[in-house]
Short mmCIF file of N, CA, C and O in Angstrom, two decimals:
data_model
loop_
_atom_site.label_atom_id
_atom_site.label_comp_id
_atom_site.label_asym_id
_atom_site.label_seq_id
_atom_site.Cartn_x
_atom_site.Cartn_y
_atom_site.Cartn_z
N MET A 224 -37.01 -80.33 202.04
CA MET A 224 -38.13 -81.22 202.21
C MET A 224 -38.42 -81.36 203.70
O MET A 224 -37.52 -81.56 204.49
N SER A 225 -39.68 -81.25 204.07
CA SER A 225 -40.07 -81.34 205.47
C SER A 225 -41.24 -82.29 205.63
O SER A 225 -42.15 -82.31 204.81
N ARG A 226 -41.21 -83.06 206.71
CA ARG A 226 -42.35 -83.90 207.05
C ARG A 226 -43.19 -83.13 208.06
O ARG A 226 -42.67 -82.55 209.01
N VAL A 227 -44.50 -83.15 207.83
CA VAL A 227 -45.42 -82.44 208.70
C VAL A 227 -46.53 -83.40 209.12
O VAL A 227 -47.05 -84.16 208.31
N TYR A 228 -46.86 -83.34 210.41
CA TYR A 228 -47.99 -84.10 210.95
C TYR A 228 -49.12 -83.13 211.18
O TYR A 228 -48.94 -82.11 211.85
N VAL A 229 -50.28 -83.44 210.62
CA VAL A 229 -51.43 -82.54 210.67
C VAL A 229 -52.65 -83.27 211.20
O VAL A 229 -52.96 -84.38 210.74
N LEU A 230 -53.32 -82.66 212.15
CA LEU A 230 -54.63 -83.15 212.56
C LEU A 230 -55.63 -82.24 211.88
O LEU A 230 -55.56 -81.01 212.02
N ALA A 231 -56.54 -82.82 211.09
CA ALA A 231 -57.56 -82.04 210.38
C ALA A 231 -58.93 -82.40 210.94
O ALA A 231 -59.25 -83.58 211.12
N ALA A 232 -59.72 -81.38 211.25
CA ALA A 232 -61.02 -81.59 211.88
C ALA A 232 -62.05 -80.62 211.31
O ALA A 232 -61.71 -79.69 210.58
N ASP A 233 -63.31 -80.88 211.64
CA ASP A 233 -64.40 -80.01 211.21
C ASP A 233 -64.70 -78.92 212.23
O ASP A 233 -65.57 -78.09 212.00
N LYS A 234 -64.04 -78.97 213.38
CA LYS A 234 -64.31 -77.98 214.42
C LYS A 234 -63.01 -77.61 215.13
O LYS A 234 -62.02 -78.32 215.02
N LYS A 235 -63.06 -76.50 215.86
CA LYS A 235 -61.88 -76.06 216.61
C LYS A 235 -61.55 -77.07 217.70
O LYS A 235 -62.43 -77.66 218.30
N VAL A 236 -60.24 -77.24 217.92
CA VAL A 236 -59.77 -78.18 218.93
C VAL A 236 -58.90 -77.41 219.93
O VAL A 236 -57.73 -77.15 219.67
N PRO A 237 -59.47 -77.03 221.08
CA PRO A 237 -58.68 -76.34 222.10
C PRO A 237 -57.52 -77.24 222.55
O PRO A 237 -57.64 -78.46 222.60
N GLY A 238 -56.40 -76.61 222.83
CA GLY A 238 -55.24 -77.38 223.28
C GLY A 238 -54.29 -77.75 222.17
O GLY A 238 -53.20 -78.25 222.43
N LEU A 239 -54.69 -77.51 220.91
CA LEU A 239 -53.79 -77.76 219.79
C LEU A 239 -53.54 -76.45 219.06
O LEU A 239 -54.42 -75.58 219.00
N GLU A 240 -52.35 -76.32 218.50
CA GLU A 240 -51.97 -75.10 217.80
C GLU A 240 -52.32 -75.20 216.33
O GLU A 240 -51.96 -76.18 215.66
N GLU A 241 -53.06 -74.20 215.82
CA GLU A 241 -53.42 -74.21 214.41
C GLU A 241 -52.17 -74.22 213.55
O GLU A 241 -51.17 -73.59 213.89
N LEU A 242 -52.25 -74.93 212.46
CA LEU A 242 -51.14 -75.00 211.51
C LEU A 242 -50.93 -73.62 210.92
O LEU A 242 -51.86 -73.02 210.39
N SER A 243 -49.73 -73.08 211.05
CA SER A 243 -49.49 -71.75 210.52
C SER A 243 -48.28 -71.73 209.58
O SER A 243 -48.40 -71.38 208.42
N TYR A 244 -47.12 -72.13 210.07
CA TYR A 244 -45.90 -72.02 209.29
C TYR A 244 -45.99 -72.80 207.97
O TYR A 244 -45.60 -72.29 206.92
N TYR A 245 -46.52 -74.00 208.00
CA TYR A 245 -46.61 -74.84 206.80
C TYR A 245 -48.00 -74.81 206.16
O TYR A 245 -48.27 -75.57 205.24
N ARG A 246 -48.88 -73.95 206.63
CA ARG A 246 -50.26 -73.95 206.16
C ARG A 246 -50.37 -73.84 204.64
O ARG A 246 -51.06 -74.62 203.99
N GLN A 247 -49.70 -72.87 204.04
CA GLN A 247 -49.81 -72.66 202.60
C GLN A 247 -49.27 -73.86 201.83
O GLN A 247 -49.89 -74.32 200.87
N ALA A 248 -48.15 -74.41 202.27
CA ALA A 248 -47.56 -75.57 201.58
C ALA A 248 -48.49 -76.78 201.67
O ALA A 248 -48.65 -77.52 200.70
N VAL A 249 -49.14 -76.97 202.81
CA VAL A 249 -50.09 -78.08 202.97
C VAL A 249 -51.30 -77.85 202.06
O VAL A 249 -51.76 -78.77 201.38
N GLU A 250 -51.81 -76.64 202.03
CA GLU A 250 -52.96 -76.34 201.17
C GLU A 250 -52.64 -76.55 199.70
O GLU A 250 -53.48 -77.02 198.93
N GLU A 251 -51.41 -76.21 199.28
CA GLU A 251 -51.01 -76.36 197.88
C GLU A 251 -50.97 -77.82 197.43
O GLU A 251 -51.04 -78.10 196.24
N LEU A 252 -50.86 -78.75 198.39
CA LEU A 252 -50.88 -80.16 198.02
C LEU A 252 -52.23 -80.55 197.41
O LEU A 252 -52.31 -81.46 196.60
N GLY A 253 -53.29 -79.87 197.84
CA GLY A 253 -54.61 -80.14 197.30
C GLY A 253 -55.25 -81.42 197.83
O GLY A 253 -56.21 -81.91 197.25
N TYR A 254 -54.72 -81.96 198.91
CA TYR A 254 -55.30 -83.18 199.48
C TYR A 254 -56.65 -82.84 200.11
O TYR A 254 -56.83 -81.76 200.66
N PRO A 255 -57.59 -83.77 200.07
CA PRO A 255 -58.94 -83.51 200.60
C PRO A 255 -58.99 -83.61 202.13
O PRO A 255 -59.54 -84.54 202.70
N MET A 256 -58.41 -82.61 202.79
CA MET A 256 -58.37 -82.57 204.25
C MET A 256 -59.57 -81.83 204.81
O MET A 256 -60.09 -80.92 204.17
N LYS A 257 -59.95 -82.20 206.02
CA LYS A 257 -60.97 -81.43 206.72
C LYS A 257 -60.45 -80.00 206.89
O LYS A 257 -59.24 -79.77 206.87
N PRO A 258 -61.34 -79.01 207.04
CA PRO A 258 -60.94 -77.60 206.93
C PRO A 258 -60.07 -77.01 208.04
O PRO A 258 -59.26 -76.13 207.77
N LEU A 259 -60.22 -77.45 209.28
CA LEU A 259 -59.43 -76.87 210.36
C LEU A 259 -58.22 -77.76 210.61
O LEU A 259 -58.36 -78.95 210.90
N ARG A 260 -57.02 -77.18 210.51
CA ARG A 260 -55.79 -77.98 210.54
C ARG A 260 -54.86 -77.53 211.66
O ARG A 260 -54.65 -76.34 211.86
N TYR A 261 -54.31 -78.53 212.34
CA TYR A 261 -53.45 -78.29 213.49
C TYR A 261 -52.14 -79.03 213.29
O TYR A 261 -52.14 -80.19 212.88
N GLY A 262 -51.04 -78.35 213.59
CA GLY A 262 -49.73 -79.00 213.52
C GLY A 262 -49.49 -79.83 214.76
O GLY A 262 -49.86 -79.42 215.87
N LEU A 263 -48.92 -81.00 214.58
CA LEU A 263 -48.63 -81.89 215.70
C LEU A 263 -47.15 -82.18 215.79
O LEU A 263 -46.48 -82.33 214.77
N SER A 264 -46.67 -82.28 216.99
CA SER A 264 -45.32 -82.78 217.24
C SER A 264 -45.49 -84.16 217.85
O SER A 264 -46.21 -84.31 218.84
N LEU A 265 -44.88 -85.16 217.25
CA LEU A 265 -45.02 -86.53 217.74
C LEU A 265 -43.66 -87.12 218.06
O LEU A 265 -43.49 -88.34 218.06
N ASP A 266 -42.68 -86.26 218.36
CA ASP A 266 -41.31 -86.70 218.61
C ASP A 266 -41.14 -87.45 219.92
O ASP A 266 -40.21 -88.23 220.07
N GLU A 267 -42.02 -87.21 220.88
CA GLU A 267 -41.84 -87.80 222.20
C GLU A 267 -42.73 -89.02 222.43
O GLU A 267 -43.04 -89.37 223.57
N GLY A 268 -43.11 -89.68 221.35
CA GLY A 268 -43.80 -90.96 221.40
C GLY A 268 -44.97 -91.04 222.36
O GLY A 268 -46.01 -90.42 222.15
N GLU A 269 -44.81 -91.83 223.41
CA GLU A 269 -45.90 -92.10 224.34
C GLU A 269 -46.45 -90.84 225.00
O GLU A 269 -47.66 -90.72 225.20
N ARG A 270 -45.58 -89.90 225.32
CA ARG A 270 -46.03 -88.65 225.96
C ARG A 270 -46.93 -87.86 225.00
O ARG A 270 -48.00 -87.39 225.38
N ASP A 271 -46.49 -87.72 223.74
CA ASP A 271 -47.29 -87.00 222.75
C ASP A 271 -48.58 -87.75 222.44
O ASP A 271 -49.63 -87.14 222.25
N LEU A 272 -48.51 -89.07 222.39
CA LEU A 272 -49.70 -89.88 222.13
C LEU A 272 -50.72 -89.69 223.26
O LEU A 272 -51.91 -89.50 223.00
N ALA A 273 -50.27 -89.71 224.50
CA ALA A 273 -51.17 -89.53 225.65
C ALA A 273 -51.83 -88.15 225.59
O ALA A 273 -53.04 -88.02 225.83
N HIS A 274 -51.06 -87.12 225.25
CA HIS A 274 -51.61 -85.76 225.14
C HIS A 274 -52.64 -85.70 224.02
O HIS A 274 -53.73 -85.12 224.18
N LEU A 275 -52.32 -86.28 222.87
CA LEU A 275 -53.23 -86.26 221.73
C LEU A 275 -54.53 -86.99 222.07
O LEU A 275 -55.62 -86.47 221.83
N ARG A 276 -54.42 -88.18 222.64
CA ARG A 276 -55.62 -88.96 222.98
C ARG A 276 -56.49 -88.20 223.99
O ARG A 276 -57.71 -88.12 223.84
N ALA A 277 -55.87 -87.60 225.01
CA ALA A 277 -56.63 -86.84 226.01
C ALA A 277 -57.35 -85.66 225.36
O ALA A 277 -58.51 -85.39 225.67
N CYS A 278 -56.67 -84.97 224.48
CA CYS A 278 -57.25 -83.82 223.79
C CYS A 278 -58.44 -84.26 222.93
O CYS A 278 -59.49 -83.60 222.93
N LEU A 279 -58.31 -85.37 222.23
CA LEU A 279 -59.39 -85.86 221.38
C LEU A 279 -60.58 -86.34 222.21
O LEU A 279 -61.73 -86.06 221.88
N GLU A 280 -60.30 -87.05 223.29
CA GLU A 280 -61.37 -87.54 224.15
C GLU A 280 -62.15 -86.39 224.78
O GLU A 280 -63.36 -86.47 224.96
N GLU A 281 -61.45 -85.30 225.10
CA GLU A 281 -62.07 -84.15 225.74
C GLU A 281 -62.90 -83.31 224.78
O GLU A 281 -63.91 -82.72 225.16
N ASN A 282 -62.48 -83.25 223.51
CA ASN A 282 -63.09 -82.30 222.57
C ASN A 282 -63.98 -82.90 221.50
O ASN A 282 -64.59 -82.16 220.72
N PHE A 283 -64.04 -84.22 221.41
CA PHE A 283 -64.86 -84.86 220.39
C PHE A 283 -65.86 -85.80 221.05
O PHE A 283 -65.58 -86.40 222.09
N SER A 284 -67.01 -85.96 220.42
CA SER A 284 -68.05 -86.84 220.91
C SER A 284 -68.03 -88.16 220.14
O SER A 284 -67.52 -88.22 219.02
N GLN A 285 -68.63 -89.16 220.72
CA GLN A 285 -68.70 -90.46 220.08
C GLN A 285 -69.34 -90.32 218.70
O GLN A 285 -70.34 -89.63 218.53
N GLY A 286 -68.71 -90.94 217.71
CA GLY A 286 -69.21 -90.90 216.34
C GLY A 286 -68.56 -89.83 215.48
O GLY A 286 -68.61 -89.92 214.25
N GLU A 287 -67.97 -88.80 216.09
CA GLU A 287 -67.28 -87.77 215.30
C GLU A 287 -65.97 -88.35 214.76
O GLU A 287 -65.41 -89.28 215.33
N SER A 288 -65.49 -87.75 213.67
CA SER A 288 -64.22 -88.22 213.10
C SER A 288 -63.29 -87.05 212.80
O SER A 288 -63.72 -85.91 212.69
N LEU A 289 -62.03 -87.37 212.69
CA LEU A 289 -60.99 -86.41 212.36
C LEU A 289 -59.93 -87.15 211.56
O LEU A 289 -59.98 -88.37 211.43
N GLU A 290 -58.98 -86.41 211.02
CA GLU A 290 -57.94 -87.02 210.19
C GLU A 290 -56.56 -86.70 210.76
O GLU A 290 -56.29 -85.57 211.13
N LEU A 291 -55.73 -87.70 210.78
CA LEU A 291 -54.34 -87.55 211.18
C LEU A 291 -53.51 -87.79 209.93
O LEU A 291 -53.53 -88.89 209.37
N TRP A 292 -52.82 -86.76 209.46
CA TRP A 292 -52.06 -86.82 208.21
C TRP A 292 -50.55 -86.78 208.48
O TRP A 292 -50.09 -86.03 209.35
N SER A 293 -49.81 -87.53 207.70
CA SER A 293 -48.36 -87.44 207.64
C SER A 293 -48.03 -87.12 206.18
O SER A 293 -48.33 -87.92 205.29
N VAL A 294 -47.46 -85.93 205.95
CA VAL A 294 -47.17 -85.51 204.58
C VAL A 294 -45.75 -84.95 204.46
O VAL A 294 -45.21 -84.40 205.41
N TRP A 295 -45.18 -85.15 203.29
CA TRP A 295 -43.88 -84.57 202.96
C TRP A 295 -44.11 -83.35 202.10
O TRP A 295 -44.84 -83.40 201.11
N LEU A 296 -43.50 -82.25 202.48
CA LEU A 296 -43.59 -81.02 201.72
C LEU A 296 -42.30 -80.88 200.92
O LEU A 296 -41.27 -80.51 201.44
N SER A 297 -42.41 -81.22 199.63
CA SER A 297 -41.22 -81.24 198.78
C SER A 297 -41.30 -80.23 197.64
O SER A 297 -40.38 -80.14 196.84
N GLY A 298 -42.42 -79.52 197.56
CA GLY A 298 -42.61 -78.60 196.45
C GLY A 298 -43.29 -79.26 195.27
O GLY A 298 -43.68 -78.59 194.32
N ASP A 299 -43.44 -80.57 195.29
CA ASP A 299 -44.10 -81.31 194.22
C ASP A 299 -45.60 -81.28 194.48
O ASP A 299 -46.10 -81.98 195.35
N ILE A 300 -46.33 -80.46 193.72
CA ILE A 300 -47.77 -80.35 193.95
C ILE A 300 -48.55 -81.32 193.07
O ILE A 300 -49.77 -81.31 193.08
N ASN A 301 -47.87 -82.18 192.33
CA ASN A 301 -48.55 -83.15 191.48
C ASN A 301 -48.51 -84.55 192.07
O ASN A 301 -48.73 -85.53 191.35
N LYS A 302 -48.23 -84.65 193.36
CA LYS A 302 -48.18 -85.96 194.01
C LYS A 302 -49.58 -86.53 194.13
O LYS A 302 -50.56 -85.80 194.22
N LYS A 303 -49.65 -87.87 194.17
CA LYS A 303 -50.92 -88.53 194.43
C LYS A 303 -51.24 -88.41 195.92
O LYS A 303 -50.34 -88.37 196.75
N CYS A 304 -52.52 -88.37 196.22
CA CYS A 304 -52.96 -88.32 197.61
C CYS A 304 -52.50 -89.59 198.33
O CYS A 304 -52.59 -90.69 197.77
N PRO A 305 -52.00 -89.47 199.55
CA PRO A 305 -51.53 -90.64 200.29
C PRO A 305 -52.65 -91.63 200.56
O PRO A 305 -53.83 -91.27 200.55
N PRO A 306 -52.28 -92.89 200.84
CA PRO A 306 -53.31 -93.87 201.19
C PRO A 306 -54.04 -93.46 202.46
O PRO A 306 -53.48 -92.78 203.32
N ARG A 307 -55.29 -93.89 202.55
CA ARG A 307 -56.13 -93.54 203.69
C ARG A 307 -56.51 -94.82 204.43
O ARG A 307 -56.87 -95.81 203.83
N PHE A 308 -56.44 -94.74 205.75
CA PHE A 308 -56.83 -95.84 206.62
C PHE A 308 -57.85 -95.32 207.62
O PHE A 308 -57.87 -94.13 207.93
N ARG A 309 -58.67 -96.21 208.12
CA ARG A 309 -59.71 -95.83 209.08
C ARG A 309 -59.55 -96.65 210.35
O ARG A 309 -59.15 -97.81 210.30
N GLY A 310 -59.88 -96.04 211.47
CA GLY A 310 -59.83 -96.76 212.73
C GLY A 310 -60.53 -95.97 213.82
O GLY A 310 -60.98 -94.85 213.60
N ARG A 311 -60.63 -96.58 214.98
CA ARG A 311 -61.26 -95.93 216.13
C ARG A 311 -60.18 -95.32 217.01
O ARG A 311 -59.02 -95.74 216.96
N LEU A 312 -60.56 -94.37 217.82
CA LEU A 312 -59.60 -93.78 218.75
C LEU A 312 -59.00 -94.86 219.64
O LEU A 312 -57.82 -94.82 219.96
N ALA A 313 -59.80 -95.85 219.99
CA ALA A 313 -59.31 -96.96 220.82
C ALA A 313 -58.16 -97.71 220.13
O ALA A 313 -57.33 -98.32 220.80
N ASP A 314 -58.10 -97.66 218.79
CA ASP A 314 -57.04 -98.34 218.04
C ASP A 314 -55.74 -97.53 218.00
O ASP A 314 -54.71 -98.05 217.57
N LEU A 315 -55.80 -96.27 218.39
CA LEU A 315 -54.62 -95.41 218.32
C LEU A 315 -53.75 -95.63 219.55
O LEU A 315 -53.83 -94.90 220.54
N ASP A 316 -52.94 -96.67 219.50
CA ASP A 316 -52.02 -96.99 220.58
C ASP A 316 -50.58 -96.74 220.10
O ASP A 316 -50.37 -96.24 218.99
N MET A 317 -49.61 -97.10 220.90
CA MET A 317 -48.22 -96.84 220.55
C MET A 317 -47.80 -97.60 219.29
O MET A 317 -47.08 -97.06 218.46
N GLU A 318 -48.28 -98.82 219.12
CA GLU A 318 -47.95 -99.59 217.92
C GLU A 318 -48.51 -98.91 216.67
O GLU A 318 -47.82 -98.79 215.66
N ALA A 319 -49.75 -98.43 216.74
CA ALA A 319 -50.34 -97.73 215.61
C ALA A 319 -49.59 -96.44 215.32
O ALA A 319 -49.37 -96.09 214.16
N LEU A 320 -49.18 -95.72 216.37
CA LEU A 320 -48.43 -94.49 216.18
C LEU A 320 -47.09 -94.77 215.51
O LEU A 320 -46.68 -94.05 214.61
N GLU A 321 -46.41 -95.83 215.92
CA GLU A 321 -45.13 -96.19 215.30
C GLU A 321 -45.31 -96.52 213.82
O GLU A 321 -44.48 -96.13 212.99
N GLN A 322 -46.39 -97.21 213.47
CA GLN A 322 -46.66 -97.50 212.06
C GLN A 322 -46.94 -96.21 211.30
O GLN A 322 -46.47 -96.04 210.18
N PHE A 323 -47.70 -95.32 211.92
CA PHE A 323 -48.00 -94.03 211.30
C PHE A 323 -46.72 -93.24 211.05
O PHE A 323 -46.51 -92.70 209.96
N LEU A 324 -45.84 -93.20 212.05
CA LEU A 324 -44.59 -92.43 211.93
C LEU A 324 -43.63 -93.04 210.92
O LEU A 324 -42.82 -92.32 210.33
N SER A 325 -43.68 -94.34 210.72
CA SER A 325 -42.74 -95.00 209.80
C SER A 325 -43.22 -94.97 208.35
O SER A 325 -42.43 -95.24 207.44
N ALA A 326 -44.49 -94.65 208.12
CA ALA A 326 -45.01 -94.59 206.75
C ALA A 326 -44.50 -93.34 206.05
O ALA A 326 -44.26 -92.31 206.68
N LYS A 327 -44.35 -93.43 204.75
CA LYS A 327 -43.88 -92.27 203.98
C LYS A 327 -44.90 -91.14 204.08
O LYS A 327 -44.59 -90.05 204.53
N GLU A 328 -46.10 -91.40 203.63
CA GLU A 328 -47.21 -90.45 203.74
C GLU A 328 -48.49 -91.26 203.91
O GLU A 328 -48.64 -92.31 203.30
N LEU A 329 -49.41 -90.75 204.72
CA LEU A 329 -50.70 -91.40 204.84
C LEU A 329 -51.67 -90.53 205.61
O LEU A 329 -51.30 -89.53 206.22
N CYS A 330 -52.93 -90.95 205.55
CA CYS A 330 -54.00 -90.30 206.32
C CYS A 330 -54.69 -91.39 207.12
O CYS A 330 -55.09 -92.42 206.57
N PHE A 331 -54.83 -91.16 208.42
CA PHE A 331 -55.53 -92.08 209.31
C PHE A 331 -56.79 -91.35 209.79
O PHE A 331 -56.70 -90.38 210.51
N THR A 332 -57.96 -91.80 209.32
CA THR A 332 -59.22 -91.22 209.77
C THR A 332 -59.62 -91.92 211.05
O THR A 332 -59.79 -93.14 211.08
N ILE A 333 -59.76 -91.13 212.10
CA ILE A 333 -60.06 -91.66 213.43
C ILE A 333 -61.50 -91.32 213.79
O ILE A 333 -61.91 -90.16 213.74
N THR A 334 -62.25 -92.34 214.16
CA THR A 334 -63.61 -92.14 214.64
C THR A 334 -63.61 -92.31 216.15
O THR A 334 -63.05 -93.29 216.67
N ILE A 335 -64.19 -91.36 216.83
CA ILE A 335 -64.23 -91.38 218.30
C ILE A 335 -65.27 -92.40 218.75
O ILE A 335 -66.30 -92.55 218.19
#
């Protein structure tokens, strides 16, 4: 069983690595994700959050949205879709990241 953090968007995001190793397993979940998917490492807390925020601010315009997913890949393809939450990029601070990381599975839709 593996936990994967995925940023899903409608357009290419320079500076992020496309999801490759877990791509098929994520697709098999059947969750309604935006089409372009990028794997994220969020192990370094504030440093990773600062990099993510900078990347989003640089590549997205006001009003655009993207999805930040936390999913467990367990081989169970009959799981229910995780709960979805909405917020603004301004709301994505260290406290929000800690809540995201502590949740079992969820999707956070971020509007720039």
